[in-house]
JSON list of C-alpha atoms in Angstrom, two decimals:
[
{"chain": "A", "resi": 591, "resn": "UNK", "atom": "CA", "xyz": [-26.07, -181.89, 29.40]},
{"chain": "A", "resi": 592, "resn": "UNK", "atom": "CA", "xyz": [-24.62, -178.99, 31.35]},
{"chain": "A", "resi": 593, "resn": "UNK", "atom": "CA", "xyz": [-21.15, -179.29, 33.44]},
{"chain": "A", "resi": 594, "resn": "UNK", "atom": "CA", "xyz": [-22.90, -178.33, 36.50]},
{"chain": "A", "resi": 595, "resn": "UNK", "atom": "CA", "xyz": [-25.81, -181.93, 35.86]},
{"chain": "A", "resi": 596, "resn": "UNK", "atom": "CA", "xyz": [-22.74, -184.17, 36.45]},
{"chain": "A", "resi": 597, "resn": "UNK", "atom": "CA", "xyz": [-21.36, -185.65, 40.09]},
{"chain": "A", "resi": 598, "resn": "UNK", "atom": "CA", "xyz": [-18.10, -186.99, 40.52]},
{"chain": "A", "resi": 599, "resn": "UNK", "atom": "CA", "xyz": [-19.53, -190.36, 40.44]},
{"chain": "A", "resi": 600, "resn": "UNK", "atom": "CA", "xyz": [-21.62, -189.94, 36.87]},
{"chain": "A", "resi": 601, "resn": "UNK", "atom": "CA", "xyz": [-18.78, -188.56, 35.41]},
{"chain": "A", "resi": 602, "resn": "UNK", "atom": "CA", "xyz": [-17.00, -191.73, 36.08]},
{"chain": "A", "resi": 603, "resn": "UNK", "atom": "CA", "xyz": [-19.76, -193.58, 34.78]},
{"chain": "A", "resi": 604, "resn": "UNK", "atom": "CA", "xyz": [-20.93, -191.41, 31.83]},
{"chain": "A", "resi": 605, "resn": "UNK", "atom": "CA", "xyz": [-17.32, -190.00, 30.69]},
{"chain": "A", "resi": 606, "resn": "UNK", "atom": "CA", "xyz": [-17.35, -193.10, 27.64]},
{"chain": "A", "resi": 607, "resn": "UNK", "atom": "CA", "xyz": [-20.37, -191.77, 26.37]},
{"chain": "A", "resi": 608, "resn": "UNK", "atom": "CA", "xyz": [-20.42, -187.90, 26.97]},
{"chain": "A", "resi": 609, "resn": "UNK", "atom": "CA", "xyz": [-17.16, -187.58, 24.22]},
{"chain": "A", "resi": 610, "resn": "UNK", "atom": "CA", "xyz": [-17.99, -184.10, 22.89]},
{"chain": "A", "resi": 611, "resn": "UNK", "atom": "CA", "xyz": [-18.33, -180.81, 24.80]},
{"chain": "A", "resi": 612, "resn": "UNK", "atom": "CA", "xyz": [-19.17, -177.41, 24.02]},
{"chain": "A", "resi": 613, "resn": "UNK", "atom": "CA", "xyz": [-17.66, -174.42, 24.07]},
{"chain": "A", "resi": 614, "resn": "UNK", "atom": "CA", "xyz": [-19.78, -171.16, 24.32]},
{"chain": "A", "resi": 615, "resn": "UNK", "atom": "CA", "xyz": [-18.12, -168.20, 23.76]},
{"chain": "A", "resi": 616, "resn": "UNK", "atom": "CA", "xyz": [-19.99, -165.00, 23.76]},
{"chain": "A", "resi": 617, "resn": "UNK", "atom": "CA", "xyz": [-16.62, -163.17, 22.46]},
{"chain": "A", "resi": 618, "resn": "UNK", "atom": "CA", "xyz": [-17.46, -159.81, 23.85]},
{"chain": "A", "resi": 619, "resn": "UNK", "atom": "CA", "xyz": [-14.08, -157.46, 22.61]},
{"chain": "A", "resi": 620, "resn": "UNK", "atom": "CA", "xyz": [-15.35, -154.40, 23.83]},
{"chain": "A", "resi": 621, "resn": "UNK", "atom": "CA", "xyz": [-18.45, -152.23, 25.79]},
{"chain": "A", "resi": 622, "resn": "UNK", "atom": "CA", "xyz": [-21.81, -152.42, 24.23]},
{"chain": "A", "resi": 623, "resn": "UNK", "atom": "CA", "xyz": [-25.09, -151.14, 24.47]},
{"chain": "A", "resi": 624, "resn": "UNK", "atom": "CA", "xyz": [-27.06, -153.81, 26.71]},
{"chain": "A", "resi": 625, "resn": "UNK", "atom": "CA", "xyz": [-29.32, -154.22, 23.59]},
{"chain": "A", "resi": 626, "resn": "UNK", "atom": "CA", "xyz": [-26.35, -155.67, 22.07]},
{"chain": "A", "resi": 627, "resn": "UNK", "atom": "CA", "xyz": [-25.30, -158.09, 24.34]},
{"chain": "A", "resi": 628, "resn": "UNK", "atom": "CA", "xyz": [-28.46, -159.26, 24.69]},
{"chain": "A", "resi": 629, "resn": "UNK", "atom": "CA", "xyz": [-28.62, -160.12, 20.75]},
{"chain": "A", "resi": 630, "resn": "UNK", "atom": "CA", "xyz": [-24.82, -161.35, 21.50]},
{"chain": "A", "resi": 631, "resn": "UNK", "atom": "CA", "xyz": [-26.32, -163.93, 23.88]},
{"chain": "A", "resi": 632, "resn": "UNK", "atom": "CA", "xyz": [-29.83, -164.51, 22.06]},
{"chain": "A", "resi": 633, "resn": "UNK", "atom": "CA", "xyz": [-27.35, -165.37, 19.12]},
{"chain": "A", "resi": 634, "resn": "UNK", "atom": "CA", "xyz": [-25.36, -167.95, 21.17]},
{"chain": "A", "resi": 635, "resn": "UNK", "atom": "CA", "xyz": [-28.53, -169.70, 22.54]},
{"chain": "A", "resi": 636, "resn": "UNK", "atom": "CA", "xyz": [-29.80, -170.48, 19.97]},
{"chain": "A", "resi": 637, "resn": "UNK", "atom": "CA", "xyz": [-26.67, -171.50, 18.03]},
{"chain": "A", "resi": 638, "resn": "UNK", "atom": "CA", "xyz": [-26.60, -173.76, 21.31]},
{"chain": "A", "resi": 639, "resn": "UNK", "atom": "CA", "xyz": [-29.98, -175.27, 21.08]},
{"chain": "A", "resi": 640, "resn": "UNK", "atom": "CA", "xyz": [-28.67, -176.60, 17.54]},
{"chain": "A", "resi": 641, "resn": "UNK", "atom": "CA", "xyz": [-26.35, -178.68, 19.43]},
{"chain": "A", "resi": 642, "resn": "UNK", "atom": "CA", "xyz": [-28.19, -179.44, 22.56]},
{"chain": "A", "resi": 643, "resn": "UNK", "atom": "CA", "xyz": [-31.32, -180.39, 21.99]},
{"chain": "A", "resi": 644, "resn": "UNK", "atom": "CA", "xyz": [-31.16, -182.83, 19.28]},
{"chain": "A", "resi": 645, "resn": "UNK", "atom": "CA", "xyz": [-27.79, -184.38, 20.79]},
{"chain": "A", "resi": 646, "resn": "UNK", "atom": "CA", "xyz": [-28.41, -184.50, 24.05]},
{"chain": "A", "resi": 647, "resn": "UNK", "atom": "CA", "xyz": [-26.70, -187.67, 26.21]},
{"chain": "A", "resi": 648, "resn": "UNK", "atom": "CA", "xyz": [-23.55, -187.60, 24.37]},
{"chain": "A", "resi": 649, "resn": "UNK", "atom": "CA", "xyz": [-22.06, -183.40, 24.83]},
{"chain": "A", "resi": 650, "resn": "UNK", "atom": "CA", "xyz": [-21.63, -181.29, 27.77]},
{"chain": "A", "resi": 651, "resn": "UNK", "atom": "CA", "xyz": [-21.90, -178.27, 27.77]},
{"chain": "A", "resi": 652, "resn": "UNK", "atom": "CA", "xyz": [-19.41, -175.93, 29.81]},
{"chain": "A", "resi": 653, "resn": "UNK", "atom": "CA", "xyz": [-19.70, -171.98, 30.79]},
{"chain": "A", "resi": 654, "resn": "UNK", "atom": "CA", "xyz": [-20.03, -169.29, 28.58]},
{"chain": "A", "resi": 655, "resn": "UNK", "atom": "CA", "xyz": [-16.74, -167.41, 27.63]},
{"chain": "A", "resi": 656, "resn": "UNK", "atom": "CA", "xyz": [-18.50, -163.63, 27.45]},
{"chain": "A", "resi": 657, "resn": "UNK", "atom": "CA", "xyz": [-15.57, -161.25, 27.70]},
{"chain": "A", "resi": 658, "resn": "UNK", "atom": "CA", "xyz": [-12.46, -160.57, 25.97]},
{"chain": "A", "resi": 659, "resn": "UNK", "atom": "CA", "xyz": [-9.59, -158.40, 25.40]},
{"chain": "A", "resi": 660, "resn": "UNK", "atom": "CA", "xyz": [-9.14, -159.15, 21.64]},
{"chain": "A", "resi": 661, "resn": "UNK", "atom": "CA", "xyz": [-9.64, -161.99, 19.29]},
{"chain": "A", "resi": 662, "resn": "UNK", "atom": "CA", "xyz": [-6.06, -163.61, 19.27]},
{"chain": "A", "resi": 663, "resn": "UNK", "atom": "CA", "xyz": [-5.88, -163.66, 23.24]},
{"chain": "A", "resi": 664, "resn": "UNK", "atom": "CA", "xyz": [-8.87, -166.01, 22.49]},
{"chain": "A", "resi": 665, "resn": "UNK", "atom": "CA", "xyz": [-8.06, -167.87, 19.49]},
{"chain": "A", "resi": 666, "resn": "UNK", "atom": "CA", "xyz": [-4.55, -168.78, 22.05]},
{"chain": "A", "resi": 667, "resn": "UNK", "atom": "CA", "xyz": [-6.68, -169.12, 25.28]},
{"chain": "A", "resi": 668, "resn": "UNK", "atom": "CA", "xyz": [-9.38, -171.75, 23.31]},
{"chain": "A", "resi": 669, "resn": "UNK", "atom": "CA", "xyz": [-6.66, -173.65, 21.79]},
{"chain": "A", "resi": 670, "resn": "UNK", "atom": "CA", "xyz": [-4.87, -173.92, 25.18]},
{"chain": "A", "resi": 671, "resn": "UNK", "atom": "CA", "xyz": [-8.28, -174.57, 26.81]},
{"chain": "A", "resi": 672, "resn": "UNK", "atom": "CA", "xyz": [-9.77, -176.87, 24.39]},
{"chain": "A", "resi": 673, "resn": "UNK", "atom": "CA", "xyz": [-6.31, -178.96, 24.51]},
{"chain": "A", "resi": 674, "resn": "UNK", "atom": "CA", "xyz": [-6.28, -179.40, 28.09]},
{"chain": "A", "resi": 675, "resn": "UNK", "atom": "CA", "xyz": [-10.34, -180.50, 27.69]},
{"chain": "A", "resi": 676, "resn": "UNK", "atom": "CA", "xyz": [-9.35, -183.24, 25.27]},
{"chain": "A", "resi": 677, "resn": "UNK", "atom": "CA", "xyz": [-6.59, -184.69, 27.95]},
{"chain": "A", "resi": 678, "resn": "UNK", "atom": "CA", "xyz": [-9.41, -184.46, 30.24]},
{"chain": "A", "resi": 679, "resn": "UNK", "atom": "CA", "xyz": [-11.24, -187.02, 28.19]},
{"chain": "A", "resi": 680, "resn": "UNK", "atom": "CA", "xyz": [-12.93, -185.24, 25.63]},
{"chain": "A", "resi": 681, "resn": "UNK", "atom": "CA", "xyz": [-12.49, -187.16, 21.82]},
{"chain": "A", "resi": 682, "resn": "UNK", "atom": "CA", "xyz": [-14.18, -183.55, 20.09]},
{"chain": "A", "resi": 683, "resn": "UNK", "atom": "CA", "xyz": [-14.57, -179.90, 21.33]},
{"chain": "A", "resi": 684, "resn": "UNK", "atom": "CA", "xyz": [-17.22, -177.67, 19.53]},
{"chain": "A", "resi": 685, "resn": "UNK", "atom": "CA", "xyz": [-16.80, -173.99, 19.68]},
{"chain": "A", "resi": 686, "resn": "UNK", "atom": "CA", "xyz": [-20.00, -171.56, 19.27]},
{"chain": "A", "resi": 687, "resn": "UNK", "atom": "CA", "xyz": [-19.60, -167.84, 18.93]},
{"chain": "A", "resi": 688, "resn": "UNK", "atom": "CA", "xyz": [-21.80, -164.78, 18.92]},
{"chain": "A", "resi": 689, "resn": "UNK", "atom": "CA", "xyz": [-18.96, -163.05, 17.56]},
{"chain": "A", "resi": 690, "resn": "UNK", "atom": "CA", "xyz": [-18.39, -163.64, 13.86]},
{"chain": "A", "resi": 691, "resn": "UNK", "atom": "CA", "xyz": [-15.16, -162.06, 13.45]},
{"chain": "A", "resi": 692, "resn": "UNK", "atom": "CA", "xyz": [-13.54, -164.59, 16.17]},
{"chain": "A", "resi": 693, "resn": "UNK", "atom": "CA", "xyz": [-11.51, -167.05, 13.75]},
{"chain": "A", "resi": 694, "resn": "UNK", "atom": "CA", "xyz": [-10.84, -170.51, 15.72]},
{"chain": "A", "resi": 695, "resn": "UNK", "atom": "CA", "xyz": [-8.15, -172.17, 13.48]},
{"chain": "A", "resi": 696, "resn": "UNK", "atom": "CA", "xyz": [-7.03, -174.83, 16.24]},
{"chain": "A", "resi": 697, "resn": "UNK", "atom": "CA", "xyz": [-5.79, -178.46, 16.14]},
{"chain": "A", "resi": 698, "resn": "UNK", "atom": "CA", "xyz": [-7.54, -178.70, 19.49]},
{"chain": "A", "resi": 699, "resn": "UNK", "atom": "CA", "xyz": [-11.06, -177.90, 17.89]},
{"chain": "A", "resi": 700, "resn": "UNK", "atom": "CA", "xyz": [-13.05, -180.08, 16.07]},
{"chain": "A", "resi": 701, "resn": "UNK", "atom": "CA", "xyz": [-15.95, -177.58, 15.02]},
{"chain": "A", "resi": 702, "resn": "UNK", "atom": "CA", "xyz": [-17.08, -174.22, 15.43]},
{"chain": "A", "resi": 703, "resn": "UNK", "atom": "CA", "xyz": [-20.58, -172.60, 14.35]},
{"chain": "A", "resi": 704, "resn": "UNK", "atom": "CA", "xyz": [-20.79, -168.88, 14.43]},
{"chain": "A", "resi": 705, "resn": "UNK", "atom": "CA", "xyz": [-23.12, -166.37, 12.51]},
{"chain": "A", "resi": 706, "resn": "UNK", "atom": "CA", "xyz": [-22.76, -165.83, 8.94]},
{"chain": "A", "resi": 707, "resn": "UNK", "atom": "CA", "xyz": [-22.58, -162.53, 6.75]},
{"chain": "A", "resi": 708, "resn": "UNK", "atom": "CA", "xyz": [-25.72, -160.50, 8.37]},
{"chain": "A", "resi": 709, "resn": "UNK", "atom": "CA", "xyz": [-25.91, -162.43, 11.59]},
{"chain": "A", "resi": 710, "resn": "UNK", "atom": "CA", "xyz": [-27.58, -165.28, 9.93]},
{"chain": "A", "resi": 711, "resn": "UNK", "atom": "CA", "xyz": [-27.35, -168.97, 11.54]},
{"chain": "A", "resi": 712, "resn": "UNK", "atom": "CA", "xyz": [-26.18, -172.00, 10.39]},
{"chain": "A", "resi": 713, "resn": "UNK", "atom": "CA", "xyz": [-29.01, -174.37, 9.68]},
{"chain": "A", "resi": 714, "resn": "UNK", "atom": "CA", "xyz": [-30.18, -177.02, 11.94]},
{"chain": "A", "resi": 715, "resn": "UNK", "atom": "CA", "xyz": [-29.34, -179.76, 8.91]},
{"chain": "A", "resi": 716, "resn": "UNK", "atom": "CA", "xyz": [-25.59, -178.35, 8.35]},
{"chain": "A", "resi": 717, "resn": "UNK", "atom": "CA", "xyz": [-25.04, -178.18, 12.00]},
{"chain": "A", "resi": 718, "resn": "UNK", "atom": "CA", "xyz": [-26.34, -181.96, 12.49]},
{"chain": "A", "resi": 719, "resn": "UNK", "atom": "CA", "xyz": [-24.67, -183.05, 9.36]},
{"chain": "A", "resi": 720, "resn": "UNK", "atom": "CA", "xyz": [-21.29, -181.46, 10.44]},
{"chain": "A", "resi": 721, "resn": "UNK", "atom": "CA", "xyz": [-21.23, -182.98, 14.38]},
{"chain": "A", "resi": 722, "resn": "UNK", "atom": "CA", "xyz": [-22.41, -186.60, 12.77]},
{"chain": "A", "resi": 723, "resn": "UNK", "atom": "CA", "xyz": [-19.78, -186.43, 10.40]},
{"chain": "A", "resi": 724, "resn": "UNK", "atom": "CA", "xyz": [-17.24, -185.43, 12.82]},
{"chain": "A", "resi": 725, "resn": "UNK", "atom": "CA", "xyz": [-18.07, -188.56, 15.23]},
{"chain": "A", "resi": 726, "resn": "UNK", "atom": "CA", "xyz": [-18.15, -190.87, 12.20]},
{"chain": "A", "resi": 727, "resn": "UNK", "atom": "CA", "xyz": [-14.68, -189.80, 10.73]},
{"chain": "A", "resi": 728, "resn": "UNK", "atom": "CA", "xyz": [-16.19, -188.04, 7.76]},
{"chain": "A", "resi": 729, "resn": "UNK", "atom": "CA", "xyz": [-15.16, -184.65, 9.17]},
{"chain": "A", "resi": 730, "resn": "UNK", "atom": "CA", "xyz": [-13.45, -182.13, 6.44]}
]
């Protein structure tokens, strides 16, 4: 469910049940070729859909974070941000990044999916098996 779905009222309502939210983050450092940034953001859609589709009704999804001075600015601003999410009402933040060299060690984040060596994706089956075993405890 995106941010911009929910009223004042259904947040209310729905805040018990929507306990995970997401955390694009395009993680743009410097200029690049528009052919770039489009696989950037082709990259983070789909790494998206892994969450979204199949686990739908429970996260909300929040606006892209495209551009960046460098990755530790980030790594500090998502911690900071992902903290103040939780004592919003969030139990789990997710993080997913186009940018594989972004490293998001934080207390404040549960998971984050970003491309592998060559670009490559997680799988649909690691991704599920990760967010199910973060909301049942079994999280590593």
């Amino acid at each position: 469910m995106k941010f911009s779905e929910i009223t004042k009222e259904q947040w209310e309502e729905l805040s018990p049940y929507l306990d995970t939210c997401l955390l694009p983050v395009t993680g743009i450092t410097k200029a690049v070729p528009p052919y770039q940034a489009t696989e950037w953001l082709e990259q983070l859609r789909d790494l998206m859909d892994l969450i979204e589709i199949p686990f739908k009704g429970r996260v909300v999804t929040y606006p892209a974070w495209h551009y960046v001075d460098d990755n530790v600015q980030l790594e500090i601003q998502i911690e900071q941000w992902c903290s103040s999410m939780k004592s919003l009402g969030f139990r789990y933040m997710i993080v997913v990044t186009a940018n594989s060299e972004l490293n998001v060690n934080s207390a404040a984040v549960d998971l984050c999916f970003k491309p592998g060596t060559g670009g490559a994706l997680p799988l649909q089956t690691e991704v599920s098996e990760a967010i199910r075993g973060l909301w049942s405890g079994q999280a590593g």
